[in-house]
Each structure stands twice: as C-alpha cells, then as structure tokens.
Coordinates of C-alpha atoms in Angstrom, one line a residue:
M12 CA 85.2 82.9 135.0
P13 CA 87.9 84.4 137.3
V14 CA 89.6 87.4 135.9
P15 CA 93.5 87.4 135.6
A16 CA 95.2 90.0 137.8
S17 CA 97.3 90.6 134.6
R18 CA 98.1 89.4 131.5
S19 CA 99.5 90.3 127.9
Y20 CA 97.8 91.3 124.8
D21 CA 95.6 88.3 123.5
P22 CA 95.5 88.1 119.7
H23 CA 92.8 85.6 119.9
P24 CA 90.0 86.7 122.2
S25 CA 87.3 83.8 122.2
Y26 CA 83.9 83.1 123.8
E27 CA 82.3 80.0 124.2
P28 CA 79.0 79.3 122.7
V29 CA 76.1 79.8 125.4
E30 CA 74.6 76.4 124.1
G31 CA 75.8 73.8 121.8
Q32 CA 79.3 73.6 120.8
V33 CA 81.7 74.3 118.1
V34 CA 82.9 71.1 116.1
A35 CA 85.5 70.4 113.4
G36 CA 85.2 68.4 110.3
W37 CA 82.6 67.7 107.8
A38 CA 81.4 64.3 109.5
A39 CA 80.4 66.3 112.5
A40 CA 78.7 68.9 110.4
V41 CA 76.5 66.4 108.6
A42 CA 75.7 64.3 111.5
D43 CA 72.8 66.4 112.2
L44 CA 71.1 66.7 108.9
P45 CA 67.7 65.3 108.8
P46 CA 66.8 62.1 107.4
G47 CA 65.2 61.5 103.8
P48 CA 65.6 63.5 100.6
L49 CA 67.2 66.9 101.3
L50 CA 68.1 69.9 99.3
L51 CA 70.9 71.5 101.3
A52 CA 72.0 74.9 100.4
V53 CA 75.7 76.2 101.2
D54 CA 76.0 79.9 100.8
G55 CA 78.9 82.1 101.2
P56 CA 81.4 84.4 99.9
A57 CA 83.1 84.2 96.2
A58 CA 86.4 83.9 97.7
L59 CA 86.1 80.3 99.3
D60 CA 87.5 77.3 97.5
W61 CA 84.1 76.0 96.8
A62 CA 85.4 72.9 95.0
V63 CA 87.3 71.8 98.1
L64 CA 83.9 72.3 100.0
A65 CA 81.6 70.6 97.7
D66 CA 84.4 67.6 97.7
G67 CA 84.6 67.3 101.4
L68 CA 80.9 67.9 102.1
A69 CA 80.0 64.9 99.6
A70 CA 82.6 62.7 101.1
A71 CA 81.2 63.2 104.6
L72 CA 77.5 62.4 103.3
R73 CA 78.5 59.4 101.4
A74 CA 80.8 58.1 104.7
A75 CA 77.5 58.7 106.5
G76 CA 75.4 56.5 104.3
R77 CA 73.7 59.2 102.4
T78 CA 73.6 59.5 98.6
A79 CA 75.0 62.8 97.7
T80 CA 74.8 64.8 94.4
S81 CA 75.9 68.6 93.7
L82 CA 75.0 71.6 91.9
D83 CA 77.4 74.6 91.6
I84 CA 74.9 77.6 91.5
R85 CA 77.9 79.7 89.9
G86 CA 77.2 77.7 86.6
H87 CA 73.8 79.4 86.4
Y88 CA 75.0 82.9 86.7
A89 CA 73.7 85.1 83.5
A90 CA 76.6 85.9 81.0
A91 CA 78.8 88.8 82.1
A92 CA 76.8 88.8 85.4
H93 CA 79.4 90.7 87.2
E94 CA 78.7 93.9 85.0
R95 CA 75.2 94.2 86.4
L96 CA 76.6 94.7 90.0
T97 CA 79.2 97.3 89.4
A98 CA 78.1 100.9 90.2
Q99 CA 79.3 103.4 87.8
P100 CA 82.2 105.6 88.8
V101 CA 81.9 109.4 89.0
P102 CA 83.9 110.5 86.6
A103 CA 83.0 107.4 84.4
D104 CA 86.8 106.7 83.7
D105 CA 87.7 106.9 87.3
T106 CA 90.3 104.1 87.8
F107 CA 90.9 104.5 91.8
F108 CA 87.1 104.3 92.9
T109 CA 83.7 103.2 92.1
P110 CA 80.5 104.0 94.3
L111 CA 79.5 101.3 96.7
S112 CA 77.1 98.9 94.6
E113 CA 73.6 98.8 95.6
A114 CA 73.0 95.5 93.7
Q115 CA 71.6 92.2 95.2
V116 CA 72.9 88.6 94.6
A117 CA 69.7 88.1 92.7
D118 CA 71.1 90.3 90.0
L119 CA 73.7 87.7 89.1
F120 CA 70.9 85.3 87.5
D121 CA 68.4 85.6 84.7
T122 CA 66.5 82.7 86.5
V123 CA 67.4 81.2 89.7
P124 CA 67.4 77.5 89.5
Q125 CA 64.9 75.8 91.6
P126 CA 65.8 72.1 91.5
G127 CA 63.3 70.9 94.2
R128 CA 63.7 68.2 96.7
P129 CA 65.7 65.1 95.4
A130 CA 64.3 61.6 95.5
A131 CA 65.0 58.9 97.7
D132 CA 67.6 59.5 100.4
T133 CA 69.6 61.9 98.4
V134 CA 71.3 64.9 99.6
L135 CA 71.5 67.6 96.7
V136 CA 74.0 70.1 97.6
V137 CA 73.6 73.5 95.8
F138 CA 76.7 75.6 96.6
G139 CA 78.2 78.8 95.9
P140 CA 77.3 82.6 96.3
G141 CA 73.3 82.7 96.0
A142 CA 73.0 79.1 96.8
S143 CA 70.2 80.4 99.5
L144 CA 67.9 81.5 96.7
C145 CA 67.2 78.0 95.3
G146 CA 64.6 77.1 97.9
P147 CA 66.6 74.8 100.2
D148 CA 65.2 72.5 102.8
V149 CA 68.4 73.3 104.9
L150 CA 70.6 76.5 104.7
W151 CA 74.1 76.7 105.6
Y152 CA 76.6 79.3 105.6
A153 CA 80.2 78.9 104.7
D154 CA 82.5 81.9 105.7
L155 CA 86.0 83.0 105.1
P156 CA 87.3 86.4 106.8
K157 CA 88.0 89.1 104.4
R158 CA 91.4 89.4 105.1
Y159 CA 92.1 86.1 103.1
A160 CA 90.9 87.6 99.7
E161 CA 92.5 91.1 100.3
G162 CA 95.8 89.6 101.4
A163 CA 96.0 87.3 98.4
I164 CA 95.4 90.0 95.9
T165 CA 97.8 92.3 97.6
K166 CA 100.6 89.8 97.8
G167 CA 100.1 89.6 93.8
D168 CA 98.6 85.9 94.0
L169 CA 95.7 87.2 91.9
P170 CA 93.6 84.0 92.8
V171 CA 90.8 83.2 90.4
G172 CA 87.2 83.3 91.6
V173 CA 87.8 85.9 94.3
N174 CA 85.4 88.3 92.8
L175 CA 81.9 87.7 92.8
G176 CA 80.3 86.6 89.2
R177 CA 84.0 86.1 87.9
P178 CA 84.8 82.4 88.8
G179 CA 87.6 82.2 86.2
E180 CA 89.1 85.5 86.3
P181 CA 92.3 86.9 88.5
G182 CA 91.0 88.8 91.4
E183 CA 91.0 92.6 91.8
L184 CA 90.6 94.7 94.9
L185 CA 88.8 97.5 93.4
R186 CA 85.7 94.9 92.8
L187 CA 86.4 93.4 96.1
F188 CA 85.9 96.6 98.0
Y189 CA 83.4 98.4 96.3
T190 CA 81.1 95.7 94.5
D191 CA 81.7 92.4 95.9
W192 CA 81.8 93.1 99.7
P193 CA 78.7 95.3 99.8
V194 CA 76.5 93.2 98.0
L195 CA 77.8 89.9 99.7
D196 CA 77.4 91.8 103.2
R197 CA 73.7 92.7 102.4
H198 CA 72.9 89.2 101.1
R199 CA 74.6 87.5 104.2
D200 CA 72.9 89.8 106.6
A201 CA 69.5 89.2 104.9
I202 CA 69.9 85.3 105.2
A203 CA 71.6 84.9 108.2
A204 CA 68.6 84.6 110.5
G205 CA 67.6 81.2 108.6
V206 CA 71.0 79.6 108.8
E207 CA 71.1 76.4 110.4
R208 CA 74.9 76.0 110.4
W209 CA 77.6 78.4 110.4
I210 CA 81.0 77.0 108.7
D211 CA 84.2 78.6 109.2
M212 CA 86.6 77.7 106.1
Q213 CA 89.8 78.9 107.3
D214 CA 91.0 75.2 107.6
P215 CA 89.1 73.7 104.4
A216 CA 90.1 70.3 105.4
A217 CA 88.7 70.2 109.0
P218 CA 86.3 73.3 108.9
A219 CA 84.8 74.4 112.4
S220 CA 81.2 74.8 112.6
V221 CA 78.4 75.7 114.8
R222 CA 74.7 75.4 114.9
G223 CA 72.9 78.6 113.7
D224 CA 70.8 78.5 116.6
A225 CA 73.8 78.2 119.0
L226 CA 75.4 81.2 117.1
R227 CA 72.3 83.3 117.4
A228 CA 72.0 82.5 121.2
T229 CA 75.7 83.3 121.7
F230 CA 75.4 86.6 119.7
A231 CA 72.3 87.5 121.9
H232 CA 74.4 87.2 125.0
L233 CA 77.4 89.0 123.8
A234 CA 75.3 92.2 122.7
G235 CA 74.5 92.7 126.4
G236 CA 77.9 92.9 127.6
P237 CA 81.8 93.8 126.7
V238 CA 83.2 92.1 123.6
R239 CA 86.2 92.0 121.7
T240 CA 86.9 91.3 118.1
R241 CA 89.8 89.3 116.6
P242 CA 92.6 91.7 115.9
Y243 CA 95.2 91.3 113.0
F244 CA 97.7 93.4 111.5
N245 CA 98.7 93.6 107.7
S246 CA 101.6 95.1 106.0
T247 CA 102.0 98.1 103.7
P248 CA 105.2 99.9 102.3
W249 CA 105.3 102.3 105.0
G250 CA 104.8 99.8 107.8
G251 CA 106.7 99.5 111.0
Q252 CA 107.9 96.8 113.7
W253 CA 106.1 98.0 117.0
A254 CA 103.2 95.4 116.7
A255 CA 105.6 92.5 116.0
S256 CA 108.2 93.4 118.8
E257 CA 105.6 94.6 121.4
L258 CA 102.4 92.4 120.6
G259 CA 104.2 89.1 118.9
F260 CA 102.2 89.6 115.7
T261 CA 104.2 87.8 112.8
P262 CA 104.4 90.3 109.8
Q263 CA 103.0 89.2 106.8
A264 CA 105.6 91.1 104.5
G265 CA 108.2 92.2 106.8
N266 CA 105.9 94.7 108.8
T267 CA 102.8 95.3 110.8
A268 CA 101.5 98.4 109.5
L269 CA 97.9 98.5 109.7
G270 CA 96.3 96.9 113.1
Y271 CA 92.6 96.0 112.8
E272 CA 91.3 96.3 116.3
L273 CA 87.8 97.1 115.2
I274 CA 87.0 98.0 111.6
A275 CA 83.3 96.6 111.7
P276 CA 82.8 95.5 108.1
E277 CA 86.0 93.1 108.3
A278 CA 86.0 92.2 112.0
G279 CA 85.1 88.7 113.4
V280 CA 84.3 87.4 116.9
L281 CA 85.9 84.0 117.8
I282 CA 83.5 81.6 119.0
G283 CA 84.9 78.3 120.8
A284 CA 87.0 77.3 123.7
A285 CA 90.4 78.5 123.6
G286 CA 92.6 75.6 122.0
G287 CA 89.9 73.9 120.5
A288 CA 87.6 74.3 117.4
Q289 CA 86.6 78.0 116.8
V290 CA 84.3 79.7 114.5
E291 CA 85.2 83.3 113.4
A292 CA 81.6 85.0 112.9
P293 CA 81.3 88.4 111.6
F294 CA 80.8 91.1 114.2
Q295 CA 78.4 92.9 111.9
L296 CA 75.9 90.2 112.8
L297 CA 75.7 91.5 116.3
C298 CA 74.4 94.7 114.9
V299 CA 72.2 93.2 112.5
W300 CA 70.5 90.9 115.1
H301 CA 70.6 93.2 118.0
P302 CA 70.9 96.8 116.5
E303 CA 69.5 98.6 119.5
D304 CA 71.5 96.4 122.2
M305 CA 74.6 96.9 120.3
L306 CA 74.2 100.7 119.2
G307 CA 71.5 102.2 121.1
E308 CA 68.2 103.3 120.0
R309 CA 69.6 106.9 118.9
V310 CA 72.4 105.7 117.2
H311 CA 70.6 102.9 115.5
R312 CA 68.0 105.4 114.1
R313 CA 70.8 107.6 112.7
F314 CA 73.1 104.6 111.2
G315 CA 70.9 101.9 110.8
T316 CA 72.7 98.5 111.4
A317 CA 76.2 100.1 110.5
F318 CA 78.7 100.1 113.5
P319 CA 79.9 103.7 113.0
I320 CA 83.2 104.1 114.8
R321 CA 86.5 102.0 114.1
F322 CA 89.7 101.7 116.2
D323 CA 92.9 100.7 114.3
Y324 CA 96.6 101.1 114.8
L325 CA 98.9 102.7 112.5
D326 CA 102.3 101.3 113.2
T327 CA 105.4 103.5 111.7
M328 CA 107.9 102.5 114.3
G329 CA 110.8 101.8 112.3
G330 CA 109.0 102.2 109.2
G331 CA 108.2 105.4 106.9
N332 CA 105.7 108.1 106.6
L333 CA 102.0 107.4 105.6
S334 CA 101.2 109.1 102.3
L335 CA 99.8 112.6 102.3
H336 CA 96.2 112.2 102.0
L337 CA 92.6 113.4 103.2
H338 CA 89.2 111.9 102.9
P339 CA 86.1 113.0 101.3
Q340 CA 83.8 115.6 102.7
E341 CA 80.1 114.7 103.5
Q342 CA 78.4 115.6 100.3
Y343 CA 81.0 114.1 98.0
M344 CA 81.2 110.9 100.1
R345 CA 77.2 110.6 99.5
E346 CA 77.0 111.7 96.0
V347 CA 80.3 110.2 94.3
F348 CA 80.9 107.2 96.5
G349 CA 77.7 106.4 97.8
W350 CA 78.5 106.1 101.5
P351 CA 75.9 107.7 103.7
Y352 CA 78.3 109.2 106.2
T353 CA 82.0 110.5 105.9
Q354 CA 85.3 109.5 107.1
H355 CA 86.3 111.7 110.0
E356 CA 89.2 110.8 111.6
T357 CA 91.5 111.0 114.6
Y358 CA 95.1 110.2 115.7
Y359 CA 96.1 109.1 119.4
V360 CA 99.7 108.8 119.8
T361 CA 100.0 105.6 121.9
A362 CA 104.0 105.5 121.5
C363 CA 106.7 107.3 119.4
E364 CA 110.3 107.6 118.8
P365 CA 112.1 110.7 119.4
G366 CA 111.5 113.5 116.9
A367 CA 108.5 111.8 115.4
K368 CA 105.8 114.1 113.8
V369 CA 102.3 114.3 112.7
L370 CA 101.5 116.3 109.4
L371 CA 98.3 118.0 109.8
G372 CA 96.6 121.0 108.3
L373 CA 97.5 123.5 105.7
T374 CA 100.2 126.2 106.6
E375 CA 98.8 129.7 106.4
E376 CA 101.1 130.2 103.3
A377 CA 99.8 127.1 101.6
D378 CA 98.8 127.8 97.9
V379 CA 96.9 125.3 96.2
D380 CA 97.7 126.0 92.7
T381 CA 101.5 125.6 93.5
M382 CA 100.7 122.3 95.5
R383 CA 98.8 120.7 92.6
H384 CA 102.0 121.5 90.2
Q385 CA 104.3 119.9 92.7
V386 CA 102.0 116.8 93.1
Q387 CA 101.9 116.4 89.2
D388 CA 105.5 116.9 88.9
A389 CA 106.2 114.2 91.6
I390 CA 104.1 111.7 89.6
A391 CA 105.4 112.5 86.3
K392 CA 109.2 113.5 86.8
G393 CA 109.8 111.9 90.3
T394 CA 110.5 115.2 91.8
P395 CA 110.3 115.3 95.8
M396 CA 107.5 117.2 97.0
P397 CA 108.3 119.8 99.7
V398 CA 105.5 119.0 102.0
E399 CA 106.0 121.0 104.7
D400 CA 105.6 124.0 102.5
H401 CA 102.0 123.2 102.4
V402 CA 101.3 121.0 105.5
Q403 CA 102.2 121.9 109.0
S404 CA 104.3 119.3 111.0
H405 CA 103.5 118.9 114.7
P406 CA 105.5 117.1 117.1
A407 CA 104.1 113.6 118.1
T408 CA 104.0 113.3 121.9
V409 CA 102.5 110.4 123.7
G410 CA 99.0 111.0 124.6
Q411 CA 98.2 113.7 122.1
L412 CA 95.1 113.5 120.0
F413 CA 95.0 115.0 116.7
M414 CA 91.6 115.7 115.0
I415 CA 91.3 115.1 111.4
P416 CA 87.9 116.3 110.0
A417 CA 87.2 115.1 106.4
G418 CA 89.0 117.3 103.7
T419 CA 92.0 118.1 106.1
P420 CA 95.4 116.7 104.9
H421 CA 97.6 114.7 107.0
A422 CA 99.8 111.8 107.4
S423 CA 101.5 110.1 110.4
G424 CA 105.3 110.5 110.4
A425 CA 107.7 107.7 110.6
G426 CA 108.4 106.5 114.3
N427 CA 104.9 106.7 115.6
L428 CA 102.4 104.0 116.9
V429 CA 99.0 105.7 116.4
L430 CA 95.6 104.6 117.5
E431 CA 93.3 105.6 114.9
V432 CA 90.0 106.7 116.3
S433 CA 87.6 107.2 113.5
A434 CA 84.6 107.0 111.4
T435 CA 83.9 103.4 110.1
P436 CA 84.4 104.2 106.3
Y437 CA 87.9 103.3 105.4
L438 CA 88.4 102.7 101.7
Y439 CA 88.5 106.3 100.6
S440 CA 92.1 107.7 101.0
L441 CA 92.4 110.7 98.6
R442 CA 96.2 110.5 98.3
F443 CA 98.3 113.3 97.0
Y444 CA 102.2 112.1 97.9
D445 CA 103.7 109.1 98.9
W446 CA 107.2 110.1 99.1
L447 CA 108.1 108.5 95.6
R448 CA 108.0 105.1 97.2
Q449 CA 107.8 102.1 94.6
D450 CA 106.6 98.5 95.2
A451 CA 108.8 95.4 94.5
A452 CA 107.8 95.6 90.8
G453 CA 109.2 99.3 90.6
H454 CA 105.5 100.9 90.2
S455 CA 104.5 103.8 92.3
R456 CA 101.5 103.8 94.5
P457 CA 98.1 105.1 92.7
L458 CA 97.4 108.6 93.7
P459 CA 93.9 110.0 93.3
Y460 CA 95.0 113.5 93.7
E461 CA 92.3 115.2 91.7
H462 CA 89.6 113.5 94.1
G463 CA 91.9 115.0 97.0
F464 CA 91.9 118.7 95.5
A465 CA 88.2 118.5 94.9
N466 CA 87.7 117.8 98.7
L467 CA 90.6 119.9 100.2
D468 CA 89.4 122.2 102.9
T469 CA 91.3 125.4 102.5
T470 CA 89.5 127.4 105.2
R471 CA 91.2 125.9 108.1
R472 CA 94.8 126.8 108.1
G473 CA 97.7 128.2 110.2
E474 CA 97.0 128.9 113.5
D475 CA 93.3 127.7 113.4
V476 CA 94.8 124.1 112.7
T477 CA 96.5 124.0 116.4
K478 CA 93.6 125.7 118.0
D479 CA 90.9 123.5 116.5
L480 CA 92.8 120.3 115.8
V481 CA 95.4 119.8 118.4
Q482 CA 93.2 120.1 121.5
Q483 CA 94.1 120.0 125.0
P484 CA 92.5 118.0 127.5
R485 CA 89.5 119.2 129.3
T486 CA 88.5 117.4 132.6
L487 CA 84.5 116.3 132.2
R488 CA 84.3 114.8 135.7
A489 CA 86.7 113.7 138.5
G490 CA 86.8 111.7 142.0
E491 CA 89.2 110.2 144.1
G492 CA 91.8 108.4 142.0
W493 CA 90.1 108.9 138.6
R494 CA 89.1 111.6 136.0
E495 CA 87.4 111.5 132.7
E496 CA 88.8 114.1 130.1
V497 CA 87.4 115.3 126.8
I498 CA 90.6 115.1 124.5
G499 CA 88.9 115.5 121.3
A500 CA 85.5 117.0 120.1
L501 CA 84.4 119.1 117.3
P502 CA 80.9 120.3 116.0
E503 CA 81.2 118.5 112.4
M504 CA 82.3 115.3 114.0
F505 CA 80.0 112.6 115.4
C506 CA 82.3 110.8 117.2
A507 CA 84.0 112.3 120.5
V508 CA 87.2 111.1 122.2
H509 CA 87.5 110.8 125.8
R510 CA 90.1 109.5 128.3
L511 CA 89.7 107.8 131.7
V512 CA 92.8 108.2 133.9
V513 CA 92.7 105.6 136.9
A514 CA 95.2 105.5 139.7
P515 CA 96.2 102.1 140.9
D516 CA 93.6 100.2 142.6
A517 CA 91.1 102.8 142.1
D518 CA 88.1 102.6 139.8
I519 CA 85.7 104.8 137.9
A520 CA 81.9 104.1 137.5
D521 CA 80.5 104.9 133.9
D522 CA 77.1 104.2 131.9
T523 CA 76.5 103.8 128.3
E524 CA 73.3 105.8 128.8
G525 CA 71.9 104.3 125.5
R526 CA 74.8 104.4 123.3
F527 CA 77.8 102.2 122.8
H528 CA 81.5 102.8 124.1
L529 CA 84.6 101.7 122.7
L530 CA 87.6 101.5 125.1
N531 CA 91.4 101.1 124.5
V532 CA 94.0 100.5 127.0
A533 CA 96.5 103.1 125.8
A534 CA 98.9 103.2 128.9
G535 CA 99.3 101.0 132.0
E536 CA 99.1 97.2 132.5
G537 CA 95.3 96.9 131.8
A538 CA 91.9 97.3 133.5
V539 CA 88.9 95.0 134.5
I540 CA 85.5 95.9 133.3
E541 CA 82.6 95.1 135.4
T542 CA 79.0 95.3 134.5
H543 CA 75.9 95.8 136.9
D544 CA 74.9 92.3 135.8
G545 CA 78.1 90.6 137.2
R546 CA 80.1 90.2 133.9
T547 CA 83.9 90.8 134.1
H548 CA 86.3 91.3 131.3
F549 CA 89.9 91.9 131.2
L550 CA 91.5 94.4 129.0
A551 CA 95.3 94.5 128.6
F552 CA 97.6 97.4 127.4
A553 CA 96.8 98.1 123.6
E554 CA 93.6 95.9 123.4
T555 CA 90.3 97.2 122.1
I556 CA 86.7 96.2 123.4
T557 CA 83.1 97.2 122.6
V558 CA 80.7 97.9 125.4
P559 CA 77.4 97.6 123.9
A560 CA 74.6 100.1 124.7
A561 CA 72.7 97.5 126.6
T562 CA 75.6 97.4 129.0
G563 CA 74.3 100.3 131.0
A564 CA 76.2 101.0 134.3
Y565 CA 79.7 99.3 134.5
R566 CA 83.0 100.0 136.4
V567 CA 86.5 100.3 135.0
R568 CA 89.1 99.1 137.8
A569 CA 92.9 99.7 137.3
V570 CA 95.2 96.6 137.3
G571 CA 98.8 96.9 138.0
S572 CA 101.2 99.2 139.9
G573 CA 100.9 102.3 137.6
E574 CA 98.3 104.8 136.3
V575 CA 96.0 103.2 133.6
R576 CA 94.9 105.4 130.7
I577 CA 91.8 104.4 128.5
V578 CA 90.8 106.1 125.2
K579 CA 87.0 106.2 125.2
A580 CA 84.9 106.8 122.0
L581 CA 81.3 107.3 121.6
V582 CA 78.8 108.9 119.2
V583 CA 77.5 112.4 120.3
E584 CA 74.2 114.0 119.7
P585 CA 73.6 115.6 116.4

C-alpha cells in the first residue's frame, strides 16, 4: 500500500484481515455454522446487551431455516456469586480501592450446566459470561470495548447488568475496574485460541464479525511490524479542548481530558477495510498469542503477557489543574492492590499555553504533618490548600520531560497538553487535593489521601527534584541530519524515554534488539516507518505506534518541511 506524503491524525487506524473478511449482520455470521444439531456458546463481557444478542441471533438462525433455542447462562450463577469474585480490600473498610481479583469465571457457578448437543437440526445458543464452560460444539466471542461500560457509569446512567454476576443491579466503577475486568480478561485470554467467530457488538443491530482463524492470522501478521491502536478521549472535571480543536475529537462531556493512545488493558485494534465493516479486537490478544514477538523474550520473561508501558494524553488546554496525587510504591502496590509492578510515570509537554506549569516533588520546607492537616481541612471545611507550600512548581516548556517515580506528588497544571509515558497500571491515583471542585450533583471528588500519605516519598525534595526529575537531554548517538537523545531515565524506573530528532528528508536507522519500542510524533508533520522486511507505516503528528520486538531493524524517515521530533519509550534492563 503506498504511504502518503503527509496526512493528519487518524482517529480510526485500521488493518485489513490477511485472510477472510469482516462481515456485518447476524445472517452473515450464522451462514458458516455447520449443519445438524449444534450447541453454540457465545461468551463475552457482562456489559453486553445479551438479550438483544440472543434475539438477533435466534432470528437469523430461523431465517436460515434452523430451529433455535437458547439458554442464558447467567440464570445458572450461584446465589450472590459476585461476592466470590471480589478480593478483600486492605484496610477492610476501604471505599476507594480493592486489590485486583484473582477469581475465575468458573467461580460464578456451583455447577456449570452441561446441556449437551440438542436433537435434530436444532441450534441451542448458550450465551453470557462463562458460556464457553458448557462444552459447546462451536464457540463464539461477543465483545464490547471497555469504554462503553465505563462511560455509561461515569455519566451516571448506572445501567443494570454491567457488573459481572449482578445482572439486575446498577453498575459500579469500583467493581468494574478491580473485579470484573481482571476476571473477564483472564477468561477471554484463556479461551481466545478456540474462538471460531469474533463479534463486535458496538452496533447491536448489525454486529461486525470475523472468523476466529482470520483474526488470529491477522494478529500473527501484525505482531511482526508497526501497529496502531484505536485512540479515544474521555472527559473529566479538569479536561481541556486541545484534542477537540486540533485532532477533531468530539468531547463526550464538554472536554477532551484523557486521551487513550495506548493503554493496553483497554486498547483495541480495528480490523477491516476503511469505510466497511470493522471489528475492534483487544490489543492484549497480540501479547497473549505472540508474547515474544510483541514484547521480546526478556520483557516477556519479566512481565508475562502484560504490555508494561502506556502512552496517553492529559489535555488541560482551556481546562484546569489535575488533582494533586501520587502513585503507589512498589511493595505497597503488590501487597495492598495486587499488581505485580507499580505505576511510575513521566510527563512530556507536547504543547502548552504561556505561564503553564507542572507541579512535581516536595519543596525543601514541606512538612508532612502540616500538609495532612490542610488536606483534611480542604475535605471537611472546603478550605483552599496552599499547594505550592508543599509541592514545587516548574515551568511547562514544550519538549521538557518530567520524571514521576512512584511516591512523588505531582499534577499537570492548566494549559498543558502532556503526553504521559508511563507504566501500564493506571487505576491507582492516590489523590490529596482536587482544588475544591464539585461535580454536577454538588459532590466532591473522592480523595484517598491516607493511601497517598502511606506512599509519599519524603526523601527526594528541594534541589534533588530538579536534578533527578527534570533532566536535560543527553545525546546517545548522532549522524547527518539526526540524533537520538535520552531525555529521561532513572535507576528505579524500568521505562526509559528517548527522543529521535530528524531533519527534513533525513532518516534514522533503529533496531528493536529484542524489545518493543513505542513511538509518538511530538513535533513536526510526521514520519514514515520502514521495516527491513518491506513494511511501511505513516505516523502523523500526535499519533502513537507500537514497534513489536520481532520487527528488528527499521528506519524512521521525516516527512514535511520541518524537523520531526519523536518520543520513543522502551523497557531497560533490570
């Protein structure tokens, strides 16, 4: 496929299947079912409208001349099954977080029903989370990107049935993040190799689907070269307008605060021709099916099938300050929250308004007891907190990287477009202060400040913050028209951040050397990535791409009349 000389940010990057095709509608999906009596299981997440799926599938089977009956597997869950799934919080009365659940979907049942193959030409459709456990002849998986359930609950829709094992109850974010998603992700990953059709339920009236073998073949191909995930932005009380005005995203609730470029547990890859039917399949399956190709042998050995680095945008251009917060230190993250590695972060300033700042690190004079009292007064009495008495304020300048190891208090100020280059965990913001903001119902944001103080690193303060966490670029290598700089690295952080600086019409050779790279065009019109096996991929300004470990040698060629700057992240050796 020819590579464009230039183009703008693409919010819907897609890849055609290497075999088979993506089809739309239930009729196309049932067309290749084998004849005769059949037990068809359709598994998937709790957040689907399973009744609509069952009705649509049954109608298509009848239209094809098949007799159809159905069994809702959710009716066979044990009483209070959801209680078996939830890990107990530490402390036991914690209202903010629970550890990641280690339960299995099978824990929903006392006994999994085994209906067996139906008689005659009947198709018995068993549907719902856990349907694959019933011994089917054919297994399908129906999926809905996680943003739908999260968005519905965040907007206050509180749809029933969003949470696993609670089909008649309003949705809760706490259960969604820490119980449902870990349990369902493990289940999906375990059964994905046997799925014979993957169904995208974003349009329940005409769902897109692709054969399982075609999806696996496509992902096998994508694991060998550069691939983008489907980005999206959601809204928060502090959100700005940059992504709406510059990238064309439509704000969900008035702003484009948090941009998901690549957050592996939620990211999807669009499969299908542009303008036609497309399936959004989980990026995580690339790492499950091809861990060494995607991650590299050493990274896979260290992180399993977890993709350990994320790229996202924090948009406060025309918005407000982020909350003052930090992230758990390593031991606390393992013992209290159940995640095997912690949430180190960095901020790369892609754009900013005059006077914008980043809050980072303790001042030399910061007193923890005074800070605690002021946090408590802000919550109890609405007393403004003098944040800069405790946390340093740094000028936000385009191109500056701020290092944020776990335990470091920080916040991006208003007027910034920050690219967050960080460890993948993203659900553990331990907030101290949120500028006394309230939501539309007049409620303040929950502030788990006791968790925050339990993780506050009081040793790095004053001048050490600037020296260690606001680093200056160091040239790693250079040639005619290009250089690679290290712009951020710390011994306690497994992710290093580099920057490729490429002059117009110049190119730079690179090599994954057995570990994946993440690239983002932070300045300039864009770049073309050319692999040693002949693949090419254009990357426009603000876009992020994964270069899998299996890619090996590749080149990055600048596009346009100006210098191109590309942020590059990689896992460094322990």
